[in-house]
């Protein structure tokens, strides 16, 4: 996602934090966040091109084999070097360093929190598990209405931008408010299953990656080959997918952080 998507995911997550999570997150946030996780959720995108952070740039996605339309950790996350592995890794870092444990390695838990929050958003963007051959849609040049772009950017930014302009008076807070309302109404029965993790695990990103490539094949790649002009039909039919993924990302980030910080009490 672009900045708006990450902001929405983290803002939704914040409203589902349990008390321990509110306290722990507040302690870990940098000054610049002003007490708001959402303010720093795009930080991993800001730094990923800097020489000292280039190693993080592959952690934003887990490309999958062309036209397979499925995801497997061992195949698509070699040496844990992908978004799913990063979510496990930063969860483990946040879990491991409790105040009374003598750990040899001192992780930067402020960075761990910001990476975990960002990557939990990205794993829900369907094309972040897109095909390796087209770099998750980056190589597929399309028009978004009359604007030249690529299919990846349509899903990172353009659908959200157009939704803001068309339905929300260009106000991201209004769009987030609408997603919060859907979470209390149409999606309320789904929220418990979204936020829970199987087998008493703290983080369970593998199913989220599987959902993403399934959605990429059914909605993102569908009728969007190179040179296509995407317009009203694509926008109206794909926006619900984007909205649901942002909401799921928020709920699952909250669930994961709640499990991490209640375990550390
Ligand atoms: N795990 C990890 N890093 C690995 C392998 C496993 O952090 N390279 C963690 C993730 C799971 C736990 O170990 O919480 C068990 O993983 P699984 O049973 O899914 O292999
Ligand atoms: N991306 C991806 N798969 C790739 C390469 C990139 O999903 N193989 C994502 C990461 C960014 C976007 O595409 O969200 C643009 O990548 P970059 O910033 O590296 O140009
Ligand atoms: N796995 C791994 N490294 C991790 C987490 C998981 O190698 N950090 C692999 C081994 C697990 C498989 O993913 O058995 C499926 O994970 P899950 O338990 O989330 O389904
Ligand atoms: Zn992206
Ligand atoms: Zn990213």
XYZ file of N, CA and C and ligand atoms in Angstrom:
857
model
N 0.838 -1.196 0.000
C 0.000 0.000 0.000
C 0.873 1.246 0.000
N 0.277 2.341 -0.468
C 0.902 3.633 -0.301
C 0.614 4.180 1.097
N 0.941 5.457 1.285
C 0.794 6.066 2.614
C -0.637 5.966 3.158
N -1.616 6.228 2.307
C -3.007 6.234 2.781
C -3.424 4.855 3.279
N -3.083 3.819 2.524
C -3.437 2.461 2.920
C -2.800 2.069 4.249
N -1.511 2.380 4.389
C -0.841 2.037 5.654
C -1.425 2.823 6.824
N -1.728 4.086 6.574
C -2.324 4.906 7.641
C -3.659 4.290 8.083
N -4.473 3.893 7.090
C -5.792 3.315 7.401
C -5.646 2.022 8.206
N -4.762 1.129 7.773
C -4.554 -0.140 8.483
C -4.184 0.125 9.945
N -3.232 1.025 10.156
C -2.750 1.254 11.525
C -3.765 2.002 12.371
N -4.504 2.911 11.749
C -5.539 3.650 12.482
C -6.650 2.699 12.950
N -7.050 1.781 12.058
C -8.061 0.790 12.438
C -7.516 -0.099 13.553
N -6.264 -0.541 13.401
C -5.656 -1.399 14.430
C -5.703 -0.714 15.794
N -5.310 0.556 15.849
C -5.262 1.290 17.116
C -6.579 1.212 17.872
N -7.690 1.247 17.142
C -8.985 1.270 17.825
C -9.375 -0.114 18.360
N -8.583 -1.148 18.027
C -8.820 -2.495 18.570
C -7.737 -2.934 19.545
N -6.893 -1.997 19.987
C -5.853 -2.330 20.964
C -6.460 -2.570 22.341
N -5.996 -3.640 23.006
C -6.328 -3.815 24.419
C -5.447 -2.876 25.250
N -5.797 -2.729 26.547
C -5.094 -1.752 27.403
C -3.584 -1.958 27.446
N -3.152 -3.221 27.612
C -1.710 -3.502 27.672
C -1.019 -3.065 26.389
N -1.709 -3.231 25.288
C -1.133 -2.876 23.991
C -0.995 -1.366 23.868
N -2.030 -0.639 24.292
C -1.973 0.829 24.270
C -0.735 1.305 25.031
N -0.535 0.745 26.226
C 0.585 1.162 27.086
C 1.930 0.805 26.443
N 2.058 -0.445 25.989
C 3.337 -0.901 25.423
C 3.683 -0.177 24.134
N 2.695 0.015 23.274
C 2.948 0.708 22.004
C 3.386 2.139 22.279
N 2.725 2.789 23.211
C 3.077 4.173 23.555
C 4.537 4.279 23.987
N 4.986 3.284 24.770
C 6.382 3.289 25.240
C 7.369 3.125 24.093
N 6.987 2.355 23.078
C 7.923 2.039 21.998
C 7.932 3.077 20.886
N 6.874 3.835 20.749
C 6.791 4.769 19.620
C 7.881 5.844 19.709
N 8.399 6.262 18.549
C 9.349 7.375 18.549
C 8.610 8.689 18.851
N 9.361 9.679 19.298
C 8.797 11.013 19.580
C 7.949 11.523 18.412
N 8.495 11.332 17.207
C 7.865 11.887 16.005
C 6.451 11.363 15.776
N 6.089 10.268 16.424
C 4.760 9.694 16.223
C 3.674 10.446 16.978
N 4.066 11.260 17.944
C 3.085 11.958 18.777
C 2.036 11.022 19.356
N 2.467 9.837 19.769
C 1.562 8.888 20.407
C 0.642 8.139 19.465
N 0.855 8.283 18.156
C -0.019 7.647 17.165
C 0.739 6.650 16.313
N 0.460 5.359 16.471
C 1.127 4.363 15.636
C 0.963 4.686 14.151
N -0.241 5.103 13.764
C -0.525 5.347 12.346
C 0.430 6.367 11.722
N 0.966 7.258 12.545
C 1.856 8.300 12.032
C 3.187 7.748 11.517
N 3.571 6.544 11.969
C 4.877 5.998 11.573
C 4.769 4.702 10.765
N 3.564 4.373 10.306
C 3.386 3.096 9.615
C 3.937 3.080 8.193
N 4.239 4.247 7.616
C 4.880 4.276 6.299
C 6.398 4.398 6.389
N 6.929 4.486 7.606
C 8.370 4.653 7.773
C 9.204 3.614 7.005
N 8.823 2.321 7.007
C 9.643 1.361 6.256
C 9.719 1.664 4.749
N 8.705 2.324 4.185
C 8.785 2.737 2.774
C 9.702 3.942 2.589
N 9.740 4.826 3.596
C 10.585 6.027 3.482
C 12.070 5.665 3.486
N 12.423 4.615 4.211
C 13.849 4.304 4.393
C 14.369 3.213 3.474
N 13.485 2.502 2.767
C 13.925 1.269 2.106
C 14.910 1.495 0.964
N 14.963 2.718 0.426
C 15.912 2.972 -0.675
C 17.265 3.490 -0.176
N 17.365 3.817 1.100
C 18.637 4.280 1.659
C 19.624 3.104 1.715
N 20.898 3.375 1.424
C 21.866 2.278 1.363
C 21.847 1.373 2.598
N 21.757 1.969 3.772
C 21.855 1.153 4.990
C 20.586 0.355 5.264
N 19.507 0.647 4.542
C 18.250 -0.074 4.752
C 17.836 -0.898 3.539
N 18.694 -0.953 2.498
C 18.269 -1.642 1.272
C 17.916 -3.101 1.514
N 18.542 -3.695 2.520
C 18.246 -5.099 2.831
C 16.784 -5.315 3.207
N 16.072 -4.257 3.606
C 14.665 -4.426 4.006
C 13.695 -4.397 2.817
N 14.174 -4.001 1.626
C 13.212 -3.723 0.547
C 12.517 -4.994 0.053
N 13.159 -6.146 0.183
C 12.504 -7.396 -0.243
C 11.527 -7.923 0.805
N 11.500 -7.281 1.960
C 10.631 -7.779 3.034
C 9.200 -7.256 2.925
N 8.933 -6.446 1.884
C 7.595 -5.869 1.713
C 6.641 -6.808 0.978
N 7.150 -7.896 0.414
C 6.283 -8.734 -0.434
C 6.755 -10.188 -0.414
N 5.951 -11.075 -1.002
C 6.334 -12.475 -1.218
C 5.768 -12.866 -2.570
N 6.546 -12.636 -3.620
C 6.057 -12.983 -4.956
C 5.859 -14.496 -5.066
N 4.921 -14.883 -5.916
C 4.582 -16.304 -6.089
C 4.772 -16.690 -7.567
N 4.912 -18.006 -7.843
C 5.185 -18.413 -9.227
C 4.047 -18.022 -10.181
N 4.432 -17.657 -11.400
C 3.479 -17.184 -12.401
C 2.323 -18.172 -12.595
N 1.126 -17.658 -12.519
C -0.129 -18.353 -12.820
C -0.464 -19.513 -11.881
N 0.332 -19.732 -10.832
C 0.003 -20.808 -9.882
C -1.201 -20.409 -9.025
N -1.257 -19.139 -8.658
C -2.356 -18.644 -7.822
C -2.403 -19.320 -6.460
N -1.234 -19.745 -5.959
C -1.170 -20.176 -4.571
C 0.160 -19.753 -3.967
N 0.231 -19.910 -2.655
C 1.395 -19.455 -1.894
C 1.855 -20.578 -0.971
N 3.164 -20.771 -0.881
C 3.746 -21.757 0.049
C 4.958 -21.125 0.703
N 4.997 -21.178 2.037
C 6.103 -20.511 2.737
C 7.460 -21.002 2.244
N 7.632 -22.321 2.187
C 8.967 -22.854 1.880
C 9.411 -22.485 0.463
N 8.467 -22.337 -0.446
C 8.792 -22.025 -1.834
C 8.926 -20.519 -2.059
N 8.054 -19.736 -1.429
C 7.928 -18.320 -1.768
C 8.607 -17.389 -0.759
N 9.152 -17.983 0.305
C 9.834 -17.167 1.310
C 11.193 -17.778 1.638
N 12.051 -17.934 0.610
C 13.327 -18.604 0.836
C 14.141 -17.909 1.917
N 14.681 -18.695 2.826
C 15.479 -18.180 3.951
C 14.714 -17.143 4.769
N 13.391 -17.268 4.817
C 12.531 -16.353 5.578
C 12.588 -14.922 5.049
N 13.108 -14.741 3.807
C 13.366 -13.403 3.294
C 12.181 -12.887 2.478
N 11.093 -12.577 3.160
C 9.910 -12.068 2.477
C 8.989 -11.487 3.545
N 7.839 -10.979 3.132
C 6.961 -10.291 4.079
C 6.470 -11.221 5.194
N 6.200 -12.479 4.849
C 5.722 -13.420 5.865
C 6.814 -13.703 6.896
N 8.016 -13.979 6.409
C 9.149 -14.206 7.300
C 9.424 -12.999 8.171
N 9.286 -11.796 7.577
C 9.531 -10.564 8.337
C 8.509 -10.422 9.461
N 7.254 -10.783 9.193
C 6.215 -10.693 10.237
C 6.540 -11.656 11.383
N 6.947 -12.907 11.050
C 7.376 -13.840 12.112
C 8.565 -13.265 12.880
N 9.529 -12.744 12.141
C 10.765 -12.271 12.767
C 10.514 -11.108 13.728
N 9.779 -10.099 13.268
C 9.574 -8.931 14.132
C 8.631 -9.265 15.300
N 7.704 -10.212 15.074
C 6.881 -10.684 16.198
C 7.767 -11.340 17.248
N 8.673 -12.210 16.799
C 9.580 -12.880 17.743
C 10.454 -11.877 18.484
N 10.929 -10.855 17.778
C 11.752 -9.838 18.450
C 10.950 -9.140 19.548
N 9.716 -8.755 19.221
C 8.894 -8.039 20.211
C 8.537 -8.948 21.389
N 8.425 -10.258 21.139
C 8.109 -11.224 22.199
C 9.310 -11.523 23.081
N 10.480 -11.585 22.474
C 11.628 -12.175 23.152
C 12.240 -11.270 24.203
N 12.242 -9.986 23.939
C 12.988 -9.099 24.810
C 12.087 -8.542 25.904
N 11.710 -9.401 26.852
C 10.944 -8.872 27.975
C 11.921 -8.205 28.926
N 11.393 -7.354 29.804
C 12.272 -6.496 30.586
C 13.231 -7.278 31.478
N 12.801 -8.462 31.963
C 13.687 -9.186 32.863
C 14.481 -10.307 32.182
N 14.350 -10.416 30.859
C 15.116 -11.472 30.204
C 16.489 -10.936 29.807
N 17.485 -11.781 29.997
C 18.836 -11.343 29.634
C 19.105 -11.808 28.215
N 18.780 -10.981 27.272
C 19.052 -11.393 25.908
C 20.381 -10.783 25.478
N 21.071 -11.553 24.696
C 22.396 -11.113 24.256
C 22.244 -10.050 23.183
N 21.315 -10.323 22.269
C 21.091 -9.351 21.210
C 20.054 -8.347 21.683
N 20.344 -7.081 21.579
C 19.357 -6.069 21.928
C 18.729 -5.523 20.651
N 17.536 -6.018 20.375
C 16.828 -5.543 19.194
C 16.357 -4.124 19.422
N 16.183 -3.401 18.331
C 15.543 -2.092 18.406
C 14.040 -2.325 18.288
N 13.351 -2.322 19.402
C 11.937 -2.697 19.397
C 11.042 -1.604 18.834
N 11.544 -0.379 18.811
C 10.806 0.697 18.131
C 10.747 0.401 16.635
N 11.883 0.046 16.068
C 11.899 -0.337 14.656
C 11.071 -1.600 14.426
N 11.186 -2.567 15.325
C 10.434 -3.820 15.173
C 8.933 -3.542 15.090
N 8.445 -2.656 15.958
C 7.020 -2.313 15.955
C 6.609 -1.641 14.637
N 7.441 -0.743 14.156
C 7.104 -0.033 12.908
C 7.162 -0.975 11.703
N 8.158 -1.869 11.681
C 8.224 -2.848 10.581
C 7.035 -3.808 10.641
N 6.748 -4.353 11.815
C 5.634 -5.299 11.927
C 4.329 -4.643 11.475
N 4.109 -3.401 11.884
C 2.852 -2.712 11.561
C 2.751 -2.440 10.059
N 3.865 -2.093 9.444
C 3.880 -1.838 7.998
C 3.694 -3.136 7.205
N 4.448 -4.150 7.574
C 4.383 -5.403 6.801
C 3.037 -6.101 6.967
N 2.388 -5.934 8.122
C 1.051 -6.506 8.285
C 0.086 -5.850 7.303
N 0.290 -4.575 7.007
C -0.488 -3.933 5.955
C -0.153 -4.515 4.590
N 1.128 -4.512 4.249
C 1.532 -4.958 2.909
C 1.092 -6.376 2.577
N 1.144 -7.282 3.536
C 0.807 -8.686 3.224
C -0.651 -8.797 2.761
N -1.487 -7.818 3.160
C -2.896 -7.824 2.758
C -3.151 -7.190 1.394
N -2.129 -6.555 0.799
C -2.294 -6.011 -0.562
C -2.131 -7.198 -1.515
N -3.187 -7.583 -2.222
C -3.121 -8.817 -3.015
C -1.880 -8.925 -3.901
N -1.478 -7.845 -4.541
C -0.344 -7.929 -5.467
C 1.011 -7.971 -4.762
N 1.020 -7.884 -3.430
C 2.281 -8.132 -2.712
C 2.570 -9.635 -2.617
N 1.611 -10.467 -3.070
C 1.868 -11.891 -3.288
C 1.658 -12.221 -4.763
N 1.814 -11.203 -5.615
C 1.596 -11.382 -7.048
C 2.701 -12.202 -7.702
N 2.614 -12.304 -9.039
C 3.532 -13.183 -9.771
C 4.938 -12.594 -9.821
N 5.896 -13.482 -9.716
C 7.306 -13.110 -9.741
C 7.686 -12.525 -11.109
N 7.095 -13.068 -12.184
C 7.467 -12.670 -13.543
C 7.139 -11.228 -13.870
N 6.097 -10.692 -13.256
C 5.743 -9.291 -13.510
C 5.984 -8.425 -12.272
N 6.760 -8.961 -11.321
C 7.087 -8.225 -10.082
C 5.820 -7.716 -9.397
N 4.885 -8.613 -9.199
C 3.652 -8.255 -8.491
C 2.868 -7.154 -9.203
N 2.890 -7.202 -10.532
C 2.120 -6.222 -11.320
C 2.897 -4.966 -11.682
N 4.105 -4.800 -11.140
C 4.882 -3.587 -11.449
C 5.247 -3.472 -12.928
N 5.386 -4.635 -13.594
C 5.771 -4.604 -15.010
C 4.567 -4.486 -15.938
N 3.349 -4.523 -15.400
C 2.149 -4.457 -16.242
C 1.698 -3.003 -16.368
N 2.050 -2.383 -17.495
C 1.676 -0.984 -17.704
C 0.204 -0.898 -18.082
N -0.519 -0.066 -17.395
C -1.947 0.123 -17.666
C -2.265 1.614 -17.566
N -3.453 1.978 -18.029
C -3.978 3.311 -17.746
C -4.997 3.195 -16.630
N -4.895 4.111 -15.661
C -5.945 4.222 -14.645
C -6.741 5.452 -15.059
N -7.947 5.224 -15.638
C -8.653 6.281 -16.363
C -7.678 6.832 -17.398
N -7.330 8.134 -17.403
C -6.429 8.583 -18.465
C -4.980 8.733 -18.009
N -4.665 8.131 -16.862
C -3.328 8.281 -16.291
C -2.481 7.022 -16.524
N -1.259 7.220 -16.984
C -0.346 6.090 -17.171
C 0.205 5.629 -15.836
N 0.137 4.323 -15.585
C 0.684 3.797 -14.334
C 0.939 2.306 -14.526
N 1.085 1.576 -13.448
C 1.186 0.123 -13.570
C 0.197 -0.526 -12.601
N -0.044 -1.826 -12.835
C -1.112 -2.495 -12.079
C -0.823 -2.521 -10.585
N 0.463 -2.627 -10.222
C 0.787 -2.628 -8.793
C 0.370 -1.319 -8.131
N 0.689 -0.205 -8.799
C 0.356 1.107 -8.230
C -1.154 1.343 -8.177
N -1.872 0.749 -9.129
C -3.337 0.837 -9.062
C -3.822 0.293 -7.720
N -3.239 -0.835 -7.306
C -3.679 -1.467 -6.050
C -3.056 -0.829 -4.815
N -1.815 -0.359 -4.918
C -1.195 0.329 -3.770
C -1.920 1.647 -3.469
N -2.227 2.421 -4.536
C -2.643 3.821 -4.363
C -3.921 4.243 -5.078
N -4.014 3.905 -6.379
C -5.012 4.567 -7.235
C -6.453 4.255 -6.843
N -6.730 3.000 -6.486
C -8.107 2.655 -6.121
C -8.504 3.431 -4.869
N -7.580 3.521 -3.916
C -7.861 4.267 -2.683
C -8.028 5.755 -2.993
N -7.120 6.317 -3.800
C -7.208 7.738 -4.169
C -8.541 8.053 -4.853
N -8.930 7.206 -5.813
C -10.188 7.450 -6.521
C -11.373 7.328 -5.578
N -11.307 6.383 -4.648
C -12.398 6.232 -3.672
C -12.510 7.480 -2.808
N -11.353 8.014 -2.387
C -11.377 9.223 -1.560
C -12.048 10.363 -2.309
N -11.660 10.538 -3.583
C -12.227 11.628 -4.377
C -13.718 11.427 -4.651
N -14.085 10.170 -4.979
C -15.449 9.908 -5.443
C -16.456 9.830 -4.298
N -16.043 9.223 -3.195
C -17.018 8.939 -2.135
C -16.778 9.659 -0.817
N -15.556 10.152 -0.608
C -15.221 10.641 0.737
C -14.735 12.081 0.760
N -15.084 12.872 -0.272
C -14.732 14.291 -0.269
C -13.234 14.489 -0.011
N -12.443 13.562 -0.557
C -10.978 13.582 -0.418
C -10.501 13.539 1.039
N -11.324 12.953 1.903
C -10.966 12.879 3.321
C -10.669 11.435 3.746
N -9.396 11.161 4.044
C -9.033 9.818 4.504
C -9.705 9.472 5.834
N -9.771 10.406 6.792
C -10.486 10.085 8.036
C -11.932 9.625 7.790
N -12.593 10.227 6.787
C -13.966 9.783 6.478
C -14.003 8.356 5.963
N -13.035 8.017 5.108
C -12.984 6.654 4.589
C -12.723 5.674 5.733
N -11.798 6.019 6.614
C -11.489 5.144 7.753
C -12.722 4.976 8.643
N -13.444 6.070 8.836
C -14.670 6.033 9.634
C -15.677 5.050 9.034
N -15.773 5.068 7.712
C -16.685 4.154 7.013
C -16.241 2.691 7.200
N -14.931 2.451 7.140
C -14.443 1.081 7.360
C -14.739 0.638 8.795
N -14.560 1.566 9.754
C -14.884 1.248 11.157
C -16.368 0.879 11.276
N -17.216 1.610 10.566
C -18.651 1.330 10.617
C -18.951 -0.049 10.032
N -18.294 -0.391 8.925
C -18.504 -1.719 8.327
C -18.044 -2.824 9.277
N -16.971 -2.557 10.012
C -16.485 -3.548 10.981
C -17.501 -3.791 12.089
N -18.314 -2.784 12.403
C -19.331 -2.916 13.459
C -20.639 -3.474 12.915
N -20.825 -3.415 11.591
C -22.073 -3.893 11.010
C -21.868 -5.125 10.134
N -21.684 -4.912 8.836
C -21.609 -6.036 7.906
C -20.531 -7.066 8.228
N -19.389 -6.602 8.745
C -18.269 -7.539 8.976
C -18.165 -8.002 10.429
N -19.109 -7.589 11.291
C -18.907 -7.817 12.730
C -18.780 -9.306 13.065
N -19.506 -10.170 12.331
C -19.413 -11.604 12.611
C -18.092 -12.215 12.161
N -17.393 -11.520 11.255
C -16.128 -12.049 10.739
C -14.937 -11.638 11.584
N -15.083 -10.549 12.331
C -13.935 -9.977 13.037
C -13.240 -10.984 13.969
N -13.992 -11.757 14.789
C -13.299 -12.723 15.666
C -12.424 -13.712 14.892
N -12.908 -14.186 13.759
C -12.100 -15.145 12.992
C -10.914 -14.455 12.313
N -11.093 -13.189 11.922
C -9.965 -12.467 11.321
C -8.847 -12.275 12.326
N -9.235 -11.922 13.569
C -8.187 -11.506 14.507
C -7.529 -12.684 15.222
N -8.153 -13.860 15.177
C -7.567 -14.991 15.912
C -6.499 -15.686 15.073
N -5.661 -16.423 15.758
C -4.556 -17.136 15.134
C -4.733 -18.603 15.458
N -4.470 -19.485 14.499
C -4.627 -20.917 14.765
C -3.515 -21.422 15.686
N -3.755 -22.510 16.374
C -2.722 -23.233 17.131
C -2.025 -22.388 18.190
N -2.743 -21.455 18.789
C -2.149 -20.614 19.833
C -0.877 -19.894 19.389
N -0.755 -19.619 18.117
C 0.405 -18.875 17.637
C 0.208 -17.387 17.914
N 1.313 -16.666 17.964
C 1.228 -15.219 18.174
C 0.959 -14.501 16.858
N 1.660 -14.921 15.810
C 1.450 -14.342 14.477
C 1.179 -15.470 13.500
N 0.262 -15.272 12.578
C -0.039 -16.320 11.599
C -0.221 -15.728 10.212
N 0.850 -15.195 9.624
C 0.747 -14.492 8.344
C 0.536 -15.407 7.135
N 0.849 -16.713 7.246
C 0.753 -17.553 6.043
C -0.637 -17.562 5.406
N -1.701 -17.735 6.183
C -3.021 -17.669 5.539
C -3.336 -16.317 4.888
N -2.781 -15.216 5.439
C -3.060 -13.900 4.837
C -2.419 -13.824 3.449
N -1.225 -14.405 3.327
C -0.544 -14.401 2.024
C -1.310 -15.270 1.024
N -1.842 -16.402 1.492
C -2.634 -17.267 0.605
C -3.891 -16.552 0.120
N -4.564 -15.866 1.039
C -5.749 -15.087 0.642
C -5.370 -14.050 -0.416
N -4.230 -13.389 -0.211
C -3.835 -12.315 -1.120
C -3.635 -12.815 -2.548
N -2.885 -13.900 -2.739
C -2.652 -14.350 -4.118
C -3.951 -14.863 -4.735
N -4.830 -15.424 -3.914
C -6.135 -15.832 -4.433
C -6.907 -14.602 -4.950
N -6.896 -13.534 -4.159
C -7.576 -12.299 -4.578
C -6.869 -11.657 -5.768
N -5.548 -11.746 -5.814
C -4.810 -11.184 -6.953
C -5.272 -11.853 -8.245
N -5.405 -13.184 -8.214
C -5.817 -13.908 -9.425
C -7.274 -13.632 -9.785
N -8.129 -13.556 -8.760
C -9.566 -13.393 -9.040
C -9.949 -11.950 -9.373
N -9.217 -10.977 -8.842
C -9.620 -9.566 -9.006
C -8.542 -8.667 -9.599
N -7.290 -8.761 -9.124
C -6.285 -7.782 -9.569
C -5.852 -8.050 -11.010
N -5.397 -9.277 -11.287
C -4.918 -9.603 -12.639
C -6.049 -9.731 -13.653
N -7.246 -10.066 -13.170
C -8.373 -10.345 -14.065
C -8.737 -9.111 -14.891
N -8.769 -9.291 -16.212
C -9.111 -8.211 -17.145
C -8.191 -7.000 -17.004
N -6.940 -7.250 -16.653
C -5.989 -6.144 -16.481
C -4.640 -6.511 -17.090
N -4.658 -6.915 -18.360
C -3.398 -7.211 -19.042
C -2.731 -5.906 -19.465
N -1.438 -6.012 -19.844
C -0.674 -4.824 -20.239
C -1.406 -4.045 -21.328
N -1.437 -2.734 -21.198
C -2.060 -1.874 -22.200
C -3.534 -1.604 -21.965
N -4.117 -2.276 -20.986
C -5.541 -2.073 -20.705
C -5.787 -0.693 -20.088
N -6.919 -0.107 -20.399
C -7.380 1.065 -19.656
C -8.385 0.593 -18.612
N -8.040 0.831 -17.335
C -8.933 0.447 -16.245
C -9.746 1.671 -15.842
N -11.037 1.483 -15.710
C -11.913 2.614 -15.398
C -13.013 2.213 -14.447
N -14.207 2.804 -14.671
C -15.311 2.646 -13.729
C -15.610 1.197 -13.342
N -15.674 0.284 -14.319
C -16.077 -1.077 -13.976
C -15.065 -1.724 -13.046
N -13.797 -1.590 -13.404
C -12.730 -2.164 -12.568
C -12.746 -1.516 -11.186
N -12.855 -0.200 -11.146
C -12.858 0.544 -9.875
C -13.978 0.082 -8.948
N -15.190 0.068 -9.473
C -16.346 -0.242 -8.617
C -16.331 -1.702 -8.157
N -15.824 -2.595 -9.010
C -15.831 -4.012 -8.632
C -14.651 -4.376 -7.721
N -13.546 -3.628 -7.763
C -12.359 -3.952 -6.946
C -12.285 -3.179 -5.640
N -12.929 -2.013 -5.571
C -12.876 -1.232 -4.329
C -13.317 -2.036 -3.093
N -14.396 -2.844 -3.203
C -14.775 -3.623 -2.016
C -13.666 -4.568 -1.537
N -12.885 -5.094 -2.471
C -11.771 -5.973 -2.093
C -10.719 -5.170 -1.330
N -10.379 -3.987 -1.867
C -9.392 -3.130 -1.208
C -9.860 -2.753 0.203
N -11.126 -2.361 0.313
C -11.649 -1.942 1.628
C -11.586 -3.086 2.643
N -11.956 -4.274 2.196
C -11.941 -5.419 3.111
C -10.516 -5.772 3.524
N -9.574 -5.686 2.602
C -8.177 -6.011 2.936
C -7.591 -5.003 3.917
N -7.934 -3.715 3.748
C -7.456 -2.700 4.705
C -8.018 -3.001 6.098
N -9.299 -3.336 6.153
C -9.937 -3.628 7.440
C -9.333 -4.883 8.069
N -9.144 -5.933 7.263
C -8.537 -7.162 7.788
C -7.118 -6.905 8.291
N -6.359 -6.114 7.542
C -4.996 -5.787 7.974
C -5.007 -5.104 9.328
N -5.924 -4.178 9.516
C -6.023 -3.474 10.790
C -6.389 -4.403 11.935
N -7.399 -5.237 11.717
C -7.842 -6.168 12.761
C -6.728 -7.156 13.120
N -6.031 -7.647 12.104
C -4.989 -8.656 12.364
C -3.750 -8.042 12.989
N -3.448 -6.779 12.643
C -2.345 -6.102 13.330
C -2.692 -5.931 14.808
N -3.916 -5.497 15.073
C -4.337 -5.344 16.471
C -4.272 -6.691 17.198
N -4.804 -7.748 16.581
C -4.799 -9.070 17.208
C -3.387 -9.527 17.538
N -2.486 -9.334 16.586
C -1.100 -9.771 16.786
C -0.439 -8.968 17.904
N -0.602 -7.649 17.882
C 0.006 -6.815 18.941
C -0.640 -7.112 20.296
N -1.941 -7.374 20.316
C -2.597 -7.734 21.591
C -2.022 -9.037 22.149
N -1.770 -10.014 21.285
C -1.177 -11.275 21.760
C 0.256 -11.061 22.244
N 1.016 -10.254 21.505
C 2.409 -9.984 21.896
C 2.451 -9.326 23.271
N 1.672 -8.280 23.457
C 1.845 -7.462 24.657
C 1.071 -8.014 25.859
N 0.075 -8.872 25.634
C -0.560 -9.498 26.802
C 0.345 -10.614 27.317
N 1.103 -11.243 26.421
C 2.033 -12.301 26.838
C 3.180 -11.735 27.658
N 3.476 -10.448 27.469
C 4.632 -9.844 28.140
C 4.274 -9.186 29.472
N 2.982 -9.249 29.815
C 2.552 -8.544 31.015
C 3.313 -9.000 32.239
N 9.533 -19.702 13.261
C 10.300 -18.581 13.083
N 11.307 -18.549 12.154
C 11.543 -19.648 11.434
C 10.769 -20.822 11.603
C 9.761 -20.821 12.532
O 10.065 -17.570 13.719
N 12.515 -19.583 10.531
C 8.484 -19.657 14.253
C 7.143 -19.298 13.678
C 6.180 -20.122 14.444
C 6.978 -21.224 15.076
O 8.355 -20.924 14.822
O 5.640 -19.330 15.500
C 6.603 -22.582 14.514
O 6.603 -22.530 13.113
P 5.961 -23.681 12.209
O 5.357 -24.691 13.128
O 4.916 -22.944 11.475
O 7.139 -24.156 11.486
N 6.965 -5.038 -5.135
C 6.396 -6.309 -5.164
N 7.053 -7.327 -5.743
C 8.257 -7.123 -6.318
C 8.837 -5.837 -6.325
C 8.146 -4.806 -5.723
O 5.306 -6.495 -4.623
N 8.922 -8.136 -6.863
C 6.225 -3.934 -4.512
C 6.936 -3.173 -3.421
C 6.372 -1.789 -3.573
C 6.069 -1.664 -5.041
O 5.963 -2.999 -5.541
O 5.134 -1.683 -2.867
C 7.102 -0.887 -5.808
O 8.344 -1.465 -5.574
P 9.671 -0.562 -5.493
O 9.388 0.447 -4.415
O 10.727 -1.542 -5.096
O 9.828 0.011 -6.821
N 7.604 -21.449 8.663
C 8.951 -21.167 8.584
N 9.451 -20.065 9.190
C 8.645 -19.293 9.901
C 7.284 -19.573 10.024
C 6.775 -20.666 9.392
O 9.683 -21.898 7.940
N 9.156 -18.205 10.458
C 7.093 -22.543 7.845
C 7.093 -23.824 8.534
C 5.646 -23.958 8.930
C 4.988 -23.431 7.703
O 5.749 -22.272 7.444
O 5.302 -25.261 9.268
C 3.527 -23.130 7.852
O 3.379 -22.180 8.896
P 1.972 -21.993 9.658
O 2.160 -22.707 10.975
O 1.873 -20.534 9.865
O 0.926 -22.581 8.799
Zn 3.135 -2.130 -3.079
Zn 5.722 -1.531 1.940
